[in-house]
mmCIF file of C-alpha atoms and ligand atoms in Angstrom:
data_model
loop_
_atom_site.group_PDB
_atom_site.id
_atom_site.type_symbol
_atom_site.label_atom_id
_atom_site.label_comp_id
_atom_site.label_asym_id
_atom_site.label_seq_id
_atom_site.Cartn_x
_atom_site.Cartn_y
_atom_site.Cartn_z
ATOM 1 C CA MET S 23 0.086 0.000 0.091
ATOM 2 C CA THR S 24 1.432 3.343 -0.979
ATOM 3 C CA LEU S 25 -0.138 6.664 -0.242
ATOM 4 C CA THR S 26 1.070 7.984 -3.437
ATOM 5 C CA VAL S 27 3.452 7.644 -6.346
ATOM 6 C CA PRO S 28 7.217 8.929 -5.208
ATOM 7 C CA PRO S 29 9.006 11.259 -8.289
ATOM 8 C CA PRO S 30 11.919 9.348 -8.038
ATOM 9 C CA THR S 31 13.987 12.506 -7.592
ATOM 10 C CA ALA S 32 11.886 14.914 -5.414
ATOM 11 C CA LEU S 33 13.628 14.365 -1.796
ATOM 12 C CA ALA S 34 16.973 14.783 -4.131
ATOM 13 C CA THR S 35 15.856 17.659 -5.447
ATOM 14 C CA VAL S 36 15.622 19.186 -2.126
ATOM 15 C CA LEU S 37 18.200 17.498 -0.390
ATOM 16 C CA GLU S 38 20.354 18.482 -2.977
ATOM 17 C CA ALA S 39 19.374 22.374 -2.472
ATOM 18 C CA ARG S 40 20.014 22.328 1.092
ATOM 19 C CA GLN S 41 23.619 21.235 0.511
ATOM 20 C CA ASP S 42 24.296 24.412 -1.314
ATOM 21 C CA ASP S 43 23.393 26.526 1.767
ATOM 22 C CA PRO S 44 25.630 26.486 4.146
ATOM 23 C CA ARG S 45 23.974 27.814 7.006
ATOM 24 C CA ALA S 46 21.747 26.044 9.139
ATOM 25 C CA THR S 47 18.853 24.479 8.128
ATOM 26 C CA PRO S 48 15.651 23.295 10.156
ATOM 27 C CA PRO S 49 15.265 19.695 10.075
ATOM 28 C CA LEU S 50 13.946 17.813 7.068
ATOM 29 C CA GLN S 51 10.460 16.417 8.045
ATOM 30 C CA LEU S 52 7.815 14.021 6.222
ATOM 31 C CA ILE S 53 4.781 13.857 8.676
ATOM 32 C CA ASP S 54 4.609 16.292 11.387
ATOM 33 C CA GLU S 55 3.516 16.191 15.041
ATOM 34 C CA ALA S 56 0.234 15.665 14.753
ATOM 35 C CA GLY S 57 1.012 13.055 12.246
ATOM 36 C CA GLU S 58 0.236 14.563 8.843
ATOM 37 C CA PRO S 59 1.980 14.323 6.201
ATOM 38 C CA THR S 60 4.222 17.466 5.244
ATOM 39 C CA ALA S 61 3.992 18.945 1.850
ATOM 40 C CA LEU S 62 7.455 17.273 1.040
ATOM 41 C CA GLY S 63 5.842 14.303 2.664
ATOM 42 C CA VAL S 64 2.961 14.442 -0.222
ATOM 43 C CA GLN S 65 5.620 15.522 -2.956
ATOM 44 C CA VAL S 66 7.984 12.672 -2.209
ATOM 45 C CA GLY S 67 5.122 9.880 -1.146
ATOM 46 C CA ILE S 68 4.966 7.884 1.897
ATOM 47 C CA ASP S 69 5.029 3.760 2.246
ATOM 48 C CA VAL S 70 2.631 3.011 4.477
ATOM 49 C CA ASP S 71 3.557 -0.660 4.732
ATOM 50 C CA LEU S 72 7.379 0.484 5.668
ATOM 51 C CA ALA S 73 5.790 2.933 8.536
ATOM 52 C CA GLN S 74 3.674 -0.095 9.780
ATOM 53 C CA GLU S 75 6.796 -2.455 9.748
ATOM 54 C CA MET S 76 9.011 0.726 11.723
ATOM 55 C CA HIS S 77 6.193 1.599 14.108
ATOM 56 C CA ALA S 78 6.384 -2.014 15.087
ATOM 57 C CA ASP S 79 9.938 -1.899 15.477
ATOM 58 C CA MET S 80 9.904 0.995 17.483
ATOM 59 C CA VAL S 81 6.944 -0.169 20.056
ATOM 60 C CA LEU S 82 9.130 -3.396 20.657
ATOM 61 C CA ALA S 83 12.325 -1.307 21.198
ATOM 62 C CA ARG S 84 9.834 1.003 23.389
ATOM 63 C CA ARG S 85 8.966 -2.058 25.192
ATOM 64 C CA LEU S 86 11.961 -3.381 25.821
ATOM 65 C CA ASP S 87 13.209 -0.510 27.417
ATOM 66 C CA SER S 88 10.622 -0.032 30.050
ATOM 67 C CA GLU S 89 10.801 -3.698 30.867
ATOM 68 C CA ALA S 90 14.564 -3.227 30.965
ATOM 69 C CA LEU S 91 14.347 -0.534 33.397
ATOM 70 C CA ALA S 92 11.551 -1.949 35.656
ATOM 71 C CA LEU S 93 14.327 -5.079 35.523
ATOM 72 C CA GLN S 94 16.842 -2.946 36.749
ATOM 73 C CA ARG S 95 14.806 -1.525 39.377
ATOM 74 C CA GLN S 96 14.219 -4.884 40.903
ATOM 75 C CA GLY S 97 18.174 -5.560 41.140
ATOM 76 C CA GLU S 98 18.233 -7.754 37.995
ATOM 77 C CA LEU S 99 20.224 -5.446 35.655
ATOM 78 C CA HIS S 100 23.429 -3.256 37.556
ATOM 79 C CA LEU S 101 22.552 -0.528 34.592
ATOM 80 C CA TRP S 102 20.449 0.458 31.904
ATOM 81 C CA LEU S 103 20.881 3.051 29.056
ATOM 82 C CA MET S 104 17.635 4.088 27.874
ATOM 83 C CA SER S 105 16.621 4.803 24.435
ATOM 84 C CA TRP S 106 13.123 6.353 25.026
ATOM 85 C CA GLY S 107 12.314 8.777 22.510
ATOM 86 C CA GLN S 108 15.039 8.123 20.318
ATOM 87 C CA GLU S 109 13.152 4.911 18.567
ATOM 88 C CA ALA S 110 12.568 6.852 15.127
ATOM 89 C CA ALA S 111 15.740 7.924 15.104
ATOM 90 C CA GLN S 112 17.816 4.313 15.236
ATOM 91 C CA VAL S 113 14.840 2.261 13.692
ATOM 92 C CA GLY S 114 14.581 4.606 10.457
ATOM 93 C CA SER S 115 18.756 4.600 10.113
ATOM 94 C CA VAL S 116 19.292 1.065 10.178
ATOM 95 C CA ARG S 117 16.462 -0.134 8.356
ATOM 96 C CA ALA S 118 17.958 2.498 5.401
ATOM 97 C CA VAL S 119 21.338 0.523 5.280
ATOM 98 C CA ARG S 120 21.757 -2.930 4.019
ATOM 99 C CA ASP S 121 21.936 -5.931 6.712
ATOM 100 C CA THR S 122 25.709 -6.082 5.071
ATOM 101 C CA ASP S 123 26.526 -2.709 6.149
ATOM 102 C CA MET S 124 28.810 -2.525 9.100
ATOM 103 C CA ILE S 125 27.161 -0.775 12.555
ATOM 104 C CA PHE S 126 29.243 0.556 15.087
ATOM 105 C CA PRO S 127 27.131 1.941 17.699
ATOM 106 C CA SER S 128 27.727 4.211 21.023
ATOM 107 C CA TYR S 129 25.853 2.275 24.016
ATOM 108 C CA ARG S 130 22.102 3.392 23.629
ATOM 109 C CA GLU S 131 21.442 1.660 20.155
ATOM 110 C CA HIS S 132 19.282 -1.022 21.148
ATOM 111 C CA ALA S 133 16.502 -0.561 18.851
ATOM 112 C CA VAL S 134 19.152 -1.095 16.213
ATOM 113 C CA ALA S 135 20.313 -4.440 17.941
ATOM 114 C CA LEU S 136 16.973 -5.439 17.620
ATOM 115 C CA CYS S 137 16.192 -4.586 14.314
ATOM 116 C CA ARG S 138 19.434 -6.467 13.103
ATOM 117 C CA ARG S 139 17.939 -9.613 14.784
ATOM 118 C CA ILE S 140 19.852 -9.425 17.993
ATOM 119 C CA ALA S 141 17.798 -11.435 21.081
ATOM 120 C CA PRO S 142 17.178 -9.241 24.204
ATOM 121 C CA ALA S 143 19.076 -11.624 26.056
ATOM 122 C CA ASP S 144 22.195 -10.551 24.235
ATOM 123 C CA ILE S 145 21.386 -7.250 24.601
ATOM 124 C CA MET S 146 20.808 -7.388 28.194
ATOM 125 C CA ARG S 147 23.925 -9.433 29.033
ATOM 126 C CA GLN S 148 26.302 -6.897 29.136
ATOM 127 C CA TRP S 149 24.137 -4.640 31.899
ATOM 128 C CA ARG S 150 23.339 -7.511 33.971
ATOM 129 C CA GLY S 151 27.274 -7.822 34.207
ATOM 130 C CA VAL S 152 27.636 -11.364 33.166
ATOM 131 C CA SER S 153 29.624 -10.779 29.960
ATOM 132 C CA HIS S 154 31.639 -8.358 28.750
ATOM 133 C CA SER S 155 29.501 -7.755 25.729
ATOM 134 C CA GLY S 156 26.275 -9.479 24.653
ATOM 135 C CA TRP S 157 26.733 -10.521 20.843
ATOM 136 C CA ASP S 158 28.929 -12.064 17.592
ATOM 137 C CA PRO S 159 29.495 -8.844 15.425
ATOM 138 C CA ALA S 160 30.522 -10.706 12.574
ATOM 139 C CA GLU S 161 27.034 -12.019 12.651
ATOM 140 C CA SER S 162 24.317 -9.528 13.264
ATOM 141 C CA LYS S 163 26.837 -6.951 11.464
ATOM 142 C CA VAL S 164 26.822 -4.711 14.645
ATOM 143 C CA HIS S 165 30.159 -4.161 16.443
ATOM 144 C CA ILE S 166 29.849 -3.927 20.411
ATOM 145 C CA ASN S 167 28.834 -1.172 22.201
ATOM 146 C CA SER S 168 31.400 1.479 22.920
ATOM 147 C CA LEU S 169 31.572 3.032 26.035
ATOM 148 C CA VAL S 170 34.271 5.470 25.643
ATOM 149 C CA LEU S 171 32.479 8.098 23.712
ATOM 150 C CA GLY S 172 33.401 8.418 20.350
ATOM 151 C CA THR S 173 35.838 5.692 19.702
ATOM 152 C CA GLN S 174 33.307 3.727 17.793
ATOM 153 C CA THR S 175 33.785 6.906 15.249
ATOM 154 C CA LEU S 176 37.564 5.799 14.484
ATOM 155 C CA HIS S 177 36.963 2.097 14.784
ATOM 156 C CA ALA S 178 34.186 2.373 11.837
ATOM 157 C CA THR S 179 36.875 4.629 9.967
ATOM 158 C CA GLY S 180 39.379 2.272 10.268
ATOM 159 C CA TYR S 181 37.136 -0.365 9.355
ATOM 160 C CA ALA S 182 35.992 1.299 6.374
ATOM 161 C CA ALA S 183 39.606 1.566 5.151
ATOM 162 C CA GLY S 184 39.457 -2.371 5.029
ATOM 163 C CA VAL S 185 36.509 -2.183 3.443
ATOM 164 C CA ARG S 186 37.953 -0.067 0.603
ATOM 165 C CA MET S 187 40.719 -2.229 0.354
ATOM 166 C CA ASP S 188 38.455 -5.096 0.054
ATOM 167 C CA GLY S 189 36.702 -3.561 -3.035
ATOM 168 C CA ALA S 190 33.499 -4.414 -0.724
ATOM 169 C CA ASP S 191 30.031 -2.616 -1.849
ATOM 170 C CA GLU S 192 29.513 -1.733 1.723
ATOM 171 C CA VAL S 193 29.033 1.798 3.523
ATOM 172 C CA VAL S 194 29.636 1.319 7.418
ATOM 173 C CA LEU S 195 27.358 3.541 9.838
ATOM 174 C CA THR S 196 28.374 4.909 13.097
ATOM 175 C CA TYR S 197 25.633 6.279 15.917
ATOM 176 C CA PHE S 198 27.465 8.868 18.190
ATOM 177 C CA GLY S 199 25.738 11.633 20.464
ATOM 178 C CA ASP S 200 25.849 15.507 20.437
ATOM 179 C CA GLY S 201 28.259 15.293 23.474
ATOM 180 C CA ALA S 202 30.405 12.494 21.925
ATOM 181 C CA ALA S 203 30.647 15.288 18.973
ATOM 182 C CA SER S 204 32.958 17.152 21.199
ATOM 183 C CA GLN S 205 35.474 14.361 21.774
ATOM 184 C CA GLY S 206 38.808 14.477 19.711
ATOM 185 C CA ASP S 207 38.294 11.479 18.213
ATOM 186 C CA VAL S 208 34.412 11.710 16.354
ATOM 187 C CA ASN S 209 36.600 14.860 14.801
ATOM 188 C CA GLU S 210 39.367 12.428 13.705
ATOM 189 C CA ALA S 211 37.677 10.338 12.535
ATOM 190 C CA LEU S 212 35.576 13.009 10.462
ATOM 191 C CA ASN S 213 38.487 14.341 9.069
ATOM 192 C CA TRP S 214 40.225 10.935 8.039
ATOM 193 C CA ALA S 215 36.980 9.696 6.777
ATOM 194 C CA ALA S 216 36.925 12.654 4.549
ATOM 195 C CA ALA S 217 40.548 12.866 3.579
ATOM 196 C CA SER S 218 40.276 9.408 2.419
ATOM 197 C CA SER S 219 36.952 9.468 1.228
ATOM 198 C CA LEU S 220 35.921 6.427 3.316
ATOM 199 C CA PRO S 221 32.374 5.087 2.861
ATOM 200 C CA VAL S 222 31.568 5.917 6.412
ATOM 201 C CA LEU S 223 27.999 7.426 7.230
ATOM 202 C CA PHE S 224 28.443 8.670 10.473
ATOM 203 C CA PHE S 225 24.765 9.190 12.173
ATOM 204 C CA CYS S 226 24.332 11.805 15.217
ATOM 205 C CA GLN S 227 21.380 11.782 17.645
ATOM 206 C CA ASN S 228 21.246 15.154 18.812
ATOM 207 C CA ASN S 229 19.178 13.841 21.982
ATOM 208 C CA GLN S 230 20.058 17.560 23.137
ATOM 209 C CA TRP S 231 21.625 16.755 26.434
ATOM 210 C CA ALA S 232 24.577 14.729 27.249
ATOM 211 C CA ILE S 233 24.288 13.828 30.722
ATOM 212 C CA SER S 234 23.386 17.317 32.419
ATOM 213 C CA THR S 235 25.454 19.298 29.567
ATOM 214 C CA PRO S 236 22.875 20.725 27.148
ATOM 215 C CA THR S 237 23.564 20.909 23.160
ATOM 216 C CA ASP S 238 23.777 24.394 23.135
ATOM 217 C CA THR S 239 26.642 25.337 25.946
ATOM 218 C CA GLN S 240 29.007 22.837 24.056
ATOM 219 C CA MET S 241 28.659 23.944 20.023
ATOM 220 C CA ARG S 242 28.500 27.135 18.295
ATOM 221 C CA THR S 243 28.308 25.911 15.032
ATOM 222 C CA PRO S 244 25.262 22.696 14.639
ATOM 223 C CA LEU S 245 26.906 19.731 13.256
ATOM 224 C CA HIS S 246 24.998 19.179 10.060
ATOM 225 C CA VAL S 247 26.682 22.799 9.453
ATOM 226 C CA ARG S 248 30.453 21.482 10.704
ATOM 227 C CA ALA S 249 30.570 18.660 8.141
ATOM 228 C CA ALA S 250 31.317 20.767 5.313
ATOM 229 C CA GLY S 251 34.573 22.078 7.501
ATOM 230 C CA PHE S 252 35.784 18.771 7.241
ATOM 231 C CA GLY S 253 35.088 17.847 3.512
ATOM 232 C CA VAL S 254 31.496 15.482 4.681
ATOM 233 C CA THR S 255 28.545 16.321 3.458
ATOM 234 C CA GLY S 256 25.861 16.952 6.278
ATOM 235 C CA TYR S 257 22.379 16.282 6.435
ATOM 236 C CA HIS S 258 19.503 17.574 9.149
ATOM 237 C CA VAL S 259 16.632 15.210 9.777
ATOM 238 C CA ASP S 260 14.128 15.750 12.731
ATOM 239 C CA GLY S 261 14.916 12.345 14.607
ATOM 240 C CA ASN S 262 11.518 11.735 15.996
ATOM 241 C CA ASP S 263 9.951 11.178 12.297
ATOM 242 C CA ALA S 264 10.949 8.095 11.569
ATOM 243 C CA MET S 265 9.810 8.042 7.682
ATOM 244 C CA ALA S 266 11.783 11.247 7.153
ATOM 245 C CA VAL S 267 15.075 10.162 8.909
ATOM 246 C CA HIS S 268 14.506 6.699 6.688
ATOM 247 C CA ALA S 269 14.148 8.557 3.288
ATOM 248 C CA VAL S 270 17.441 11.159 4.486
ATOM 249 C CA THR S 271 19.558 8.490 5.496
ATOM 250 C CA ARG S 272 19.033 6.191 2.707
ATOM 251 C CA TYR S 273 19.936 8.949 0.330
ATOM 252 C CA ALA S 274 22.754 9.700 2.263
ATOM 253 C CA ALA S 275 23.640 5.977 2.050
ATOM 254 C CA GLU S 276 23.438 5.742 -1.693
ATOM 255 C CA GLN S 277 25.572 8.319 -2.138
ATOM 256 C CA VAL S 278 28.327 6.819 0.549
ATOM 257 C CA ARG S 279 28.084 3.631 -1.085
ATOM 258 C CA ARG S 280 28.221 5.348 -5.145
ATOM 259 C CA GLY S 281 31.703 6.659 -3.612
ATOM 260 C CA VAL S 282 31.538 10.230 -2.722
ATOM 261 C CA GLY S 283 32.787 10.030 0.537
ATOM 262 C CA PRO S 284 31.540 10.025 3.833
ATOM 263 C CA ALA S 285 28.381 11.872 5.188
ATOM 264 C CA LEU S 286 26.981 13.180 8.596
ATOM 265 C CA VAL S 287 23.335 12.859 9.379
ATOM 266 C CA GLU S 288 22.281 14.989 12.204
ATOM 267 C CA ALA S 289 19.131 13.577 13.906
ATOM 268 C CA ARG S 290 17.469 15.905 15.955
ATOM 269 C CA THR S 291 15.777 13.765 18.839
ATOM 270 C CA TYR S 292 15.342 14.136 22.670
ATOM 271 C CA ARG S 293 15.799 11.715 25.113
ATOM 272 C CA LEU S 294 12.491 11.439 27.266
ATOM 273 C CA ALA S 295 14.259 8.928 30.043
ATOM 274 C CA GLY S 296 17.168 10.075 32.272
ATOM 275 C CA HIS S 297 20.814 9.567 30.694
ATOM 276 C CA SER S 298 20.801 6.115 32.488
ATOM 277 C CA SER S 299 18.844 4.254 35.229
ATOM 278 C CA SER S 300 21.474 5.698 37.687
ATOM 279 C CA ASP S 301 20.409 9.501 36.469
ATOM 280 C CA ASP S 302 17.739 11.975 37.511
ATOM 281 C CA PRO S 303 16.780 14.070 34.737
ATOM 282 C CA GLN S 304 14.714 16.575 36.811
ATOM 283 C CA ARG S 305 17.884 18.324 38.671
ATOM 284 C CA TYR S 306 18.528 19.518 35.370
ATOM 285 C CA ARG S 307 15.954 20.404 33.132
ATOM 286 C CA THR S 308 12.328 21.680 33.527
ATOM 287 C CA ASP S 309 9.219 19.495 33.248
ATOM 288 C CA ASP S 310 7.891 21.937 30.584
ATOM 289 C CA GLU S 311 10.767 21.216 27.979
ATOM 290 C CA GLN S 312 10.125 17.237 28.701
ATOM 291 C CA GLN S 313 6.226 18.061 27.862
ATOM 292 C CA GLN S 314 7.146 19.885 25.123
ATOM 293 C CA TRP S 315 9.169 16.874 23.856
ATOM 294 C CA LEU S 316 6.564 14.356 24.912
ATOM 295 C CA ALA S 317 4.016 16.173 22.024
ATOM 296 C CA LYS S 318 6.429 14.955 19.984
ATOM 297 C CA ASP S 319 6.656 11.947 20.588
ATOM 298 C CA PRO S 320 7.755 9.734 17.256
ATOM 299 C CA VAL S 321 5.926 6.364 18.561
ATOM 300 C CA VAL S 322 2.775 8.364 19.123
ATOM 301 C CA ARG S 323 3.655 10.098 15.507
ATOM 302 C CA LEU S 324 3.492 7.483 13.479
ATOM 303 C CA GLU S 325 0.413 5.736 15.094
ATOM 304 C CA ARG S 326 -1.424 8.756 14.392
ATOM 305 C CA PHE S 327 -0.062 8.841 10.625
ATOM 306 C CA LEU S 328 -1.030 5.089 10.277
ATOM 307 C CA ARG S 329 -5.054 5.546 11.677
ATOM 308 C CA GLY S 330 -5.140 8.868 9.278
ATOM 309 C CA VAL S 331 -3.981 6.606 6.431
ATOM 310 C CA GLY S 332 -7.065 4.068 7.276
ATOM 311 C CA VAL S 333 -5.086 1.594 9.561
ATOM 312 C CA GLU S 334 -7.539 -0.468 11.972
ATOM 313 C CA GLU S 335 -7.866 -0.801 15.130
ATOM 314 C CA ALA S 336 -7.435 -4.758 14.885
ATOM 315 C CA HIS S 337 -3.724 -4.059 13.717
ATOM 316 C CA PHE S 338 -2.822 -1.954 16.766
ATOM 317 C CA ALA S 339 -4.871 -4.697 19.175
ATOM 318 C CA ASP S 340 -2.317 -7.229 17.760
ATOM 319 C CA LEU S 341 0.526 -4.825 18.021
ATOM 320 C CA ALA S 342 -0.400 -4.747 21.881
ATOM 321 C CA ALA S 343 -1.072 -8.065 22.241
ATOM 322 C CA ARG S 344 2.338 -9.091 20.230
ATOM 323 C CA ALA S 345 4.410 -6.414 23.028
ATOM 324 C CA ASP S 346 3.130 -8.097 25.649
ATOM 325 C CA ALA S 347 4.661 -11.336 24.527
ATOM 326 C CA PHE S 348 7.434 -9.785 23.847
ATOM 327 C CA ALA S 349 8.115 -8.110 27.207
ATOM 328 C CA ALA S 350 7.238 -11.833 28.907
ATOM 329 C CA THR S 351 10.164 -13.070 26.573
ATOM 330 C CA VAL S 352 12.414 -10.037 28.062
ATOM 331 C CA ARG S 353 12.201 -10.882 31.265
ATOM 332 C CA GLU S 354 12.600 -14.253 31.075
ATOM 333 C CA GLN S 355 15.418 -14.124 29.243
ATOM 334 C CA CYS S 356 17.184 -11.928 31.588
ATOM 335 C CA ARG S 357 16.445 -13.886 34.734
ATOM 336 C CA ALA S 358 17.820 -17.052 32.560
ATOM 337 C CA LEU S 359 21.285 -15.169 31.908
ATOM 338 C CA HIS S 360 23.981 -16.321 34.263
ATOM 339 C CA GLY S 361 27.880 -16.018 34.345
ATOM 340 C CA GLU S 362 29.586 -16.827 31.329
ATOM 341 C CA ASP S 363 33.203 -18.430 30.338
ATOM 342 C CA LEU S 364 35.237 -15.995 31.039
ATOM 343 C CA ALA S 365 37.479 -18.112 28.754
ATOM 344 C CA SER S 366 35.213 -16.741 25.883
ATOM 345 C CA VAL S 367 37.078 -13.744 25.856
ATOM 346 C CA PHE S 368 40.072 -15.927 24.313
ATOM 347 C CA ASP S 369 37.762 -16.671 21.317
ATOM 348 C CA GLN S 370 37.422 -13.093 20.474
ATOM 349 C CA THR S 371 40.366 -11.535 20.295
ATOM 350 C CA TYR S 372 41.251 -12.292 16.727
ATOM 351 C CA ALA S 373 39.025 -12.827 14.316
ATOM 352 C CA GLU S 374 40.513 -16.383 13.684
ATOM 353 C CA PRO S 375 42.453 -18.888 15.385
ATOM 354 C CA HIS S 376 46.073 -17.663 16.689
ATOM 355 C CA PRO S 377 48.737 -19.826 18.811
ATOM 356 C CA VAL S 378 49.132 -17.459 21.496
ATOM 357 C CA MET S 379 45.767 -16.792 22.044
ATOM 358 C CA ALA S 380 45.494 -21.078 22.477
ATOM 359 C CA GLU S 381 48.185 -21.264 24.641
ATOM 360 C CA GLU S 382 46.833 -18.444 26.813
ATOM 361 C CA ARG S 383 43.328 -19.857 26.964
ATOM 362 C CA ALA S 384 44.661 -23.069 28.451
ATOM 363 C CA ALA S 385 46.924 -21.428 31.082
ATOM 364 C CA PHE S 386 43.661 -19.434 32.208
ATOM 365 C CA VAL S 387 41.433 -23.015 32.337
ATOM 366 C CA ALA S 388 44.131 -24.642 33.703
ATOM 367 C CA ARG S 389 44.593 -21.973 36.536
ATOM 368 C CA ARG S 390 41.108 -21.029 36.925
ATOM 369 C CA ASP S 391 40.252 -25.248 37.547
ATOM 370 C CA ARG S 392 42.924 -25.499 39.721
ATOM 371 C CA ALA S 393 41.545 -22.770 41.716
ATOM 372 C CA VAL S 394 37.776 -24.223 41.442
ATOM 373 C CA ALA S 395 39.052 -27.490 42.415
HETATM 374 C C1 LIG E 23 35.589 9.475 26.698
HETATM 375 C C2 LIG E 23 34.339 9.698 27.366
HETATM 376 N N1 LIG E 23 34.526 10.819 28.501
HETATM 377 C C3 LIG E 23 33.478 11.045 29.334
HETATM 378 C C4 LIG E 23 32.451 10.106 29.015
HETATM 379 C C5 LIG E 23 31.545 9.885 30.411
HETATM 380 N N2 LIG E 23 30.093 9.994 30.058
HETATM 381 C C6 LIG E 23 29.300 8.800 29.530
HETATM 382 S S1 LIG E 23 28.280 9.203 28.634
HETATM 383 C C7 LIG E 23 28.414 10.885 28.482
HETATM 384 C C8 LIG E 23 27.798 11.813 27.988
HETATM 385 C C9 LIG E 23 27.257 11.623 26.464
HETATM 386 O O1 LIG E 23 26.503 12.528 26.106
HETATM 387 P P1 LIG E 23 25.909 11.976 24.001
HETATM 388 O O2 LIG E 23 27.287 11.930 23.652
HETATM 389 O O3 LIG E 23 25.154 13.629 24.113
HETATM 390 O O4 LIG E 23 25.314 11.147 24.525
HETATM 391 P P2 LIG E 23 24.025 10.181 24.775
HETATM 392 O O5 LIG E 23 24.754 9.312 26.128
HETATM 393 O O6 LIG E 23 22.992 11.767 25.415
HETATM 394 O O7 LIG E 23 23.131 9.329 24.052
HETATM 395 C C10 LIG E 23 29.354 11.326 29.452
HETATM 396 C C11 LIG E 23 29.815 12.869 29.279
HETATM 397 C C12 LIG E 23 32.648 8.838 28.885
HETATM 398 N N3 LIG E 23 31.683 7.691 28.425
HETATM 399 N N4 LIG E 23 33.418 8.591 27.674
#
């Protein structure tokens, strides 16, 4: 089901015109806060089937967040970093690249992980403290979380240099926050990727806060404008509009894949929850601000759109039932997670078996078994 037939170049024309404007541009929107298609949305067309699929992903991601936070409060997880409010930015972007494109996340991209079919158990493992990280990056093509701000952008750029050497048709997508954008690593990565024209798509979720530091106290030039200074194409999108995020990211990814060099997408969004389960955002921001952003809730917006184009109640009832079943799975998988064999660290050090690792693993196991005996 397609609302209108998209003229092939409508979005490209708008995006290209924005590239010629060095000033800050308003974030691109296809669906407004009331769930109505914008003029551009009508012009480029909105794929209702895709909207429905992304809405379902976002509902499940939000449910993972609320269950995981509850599990943390019950002592089942040590820490949880919420993605509440950022579901559109994450789902819209990950669905805009190919499943074979490598992703280097920060630490809040649970919706991205779910879309790449990483099990809730594997997403929670690290936060339960039973493992260093939870999934096999070779399988999901999602690298492990980076808790040291911004390092993942350099890992992505190095990986992209490898992609180039292999002559592979891959885009490397890396996520980072507005706070991380102030780190040297991110600036080095942008410069290196641009100078070497590497296939990296930098995706910044500007959620307005770096813990208690607001974006406007740590930058004078918006990131999508700053990108040009590195020789990187910058895009600005409403990060709470899943369809706009998808369209802009897909366009940017296509350009990167064509070999024109790296791109940066700044998605304007908001972290509706605290920074983590240890944070109390009421200490540094106002209820008013929270209310203003609640009115832009990405999940509510997409539901309004879907209802507006005639998606029926039965669909939403089915989705609610699916989310309840998913929540039960999340709780069950979390409680079933126990400490892992620490020797597994030696299996993950190199891509292929390595004699030094084999030797160190054997020594570790022998020492551990002696201690246990
Ligand atoms: C190099 C480094 N410095 C400081 C920190 C502490 N720290 C953890 S999260 C955070 C804020 C990050 O904000 P942002 O990049 O906007 O991402 P968000 O958490 O909002 O998703 C800080 C300062 C860290 N993890 N790594």
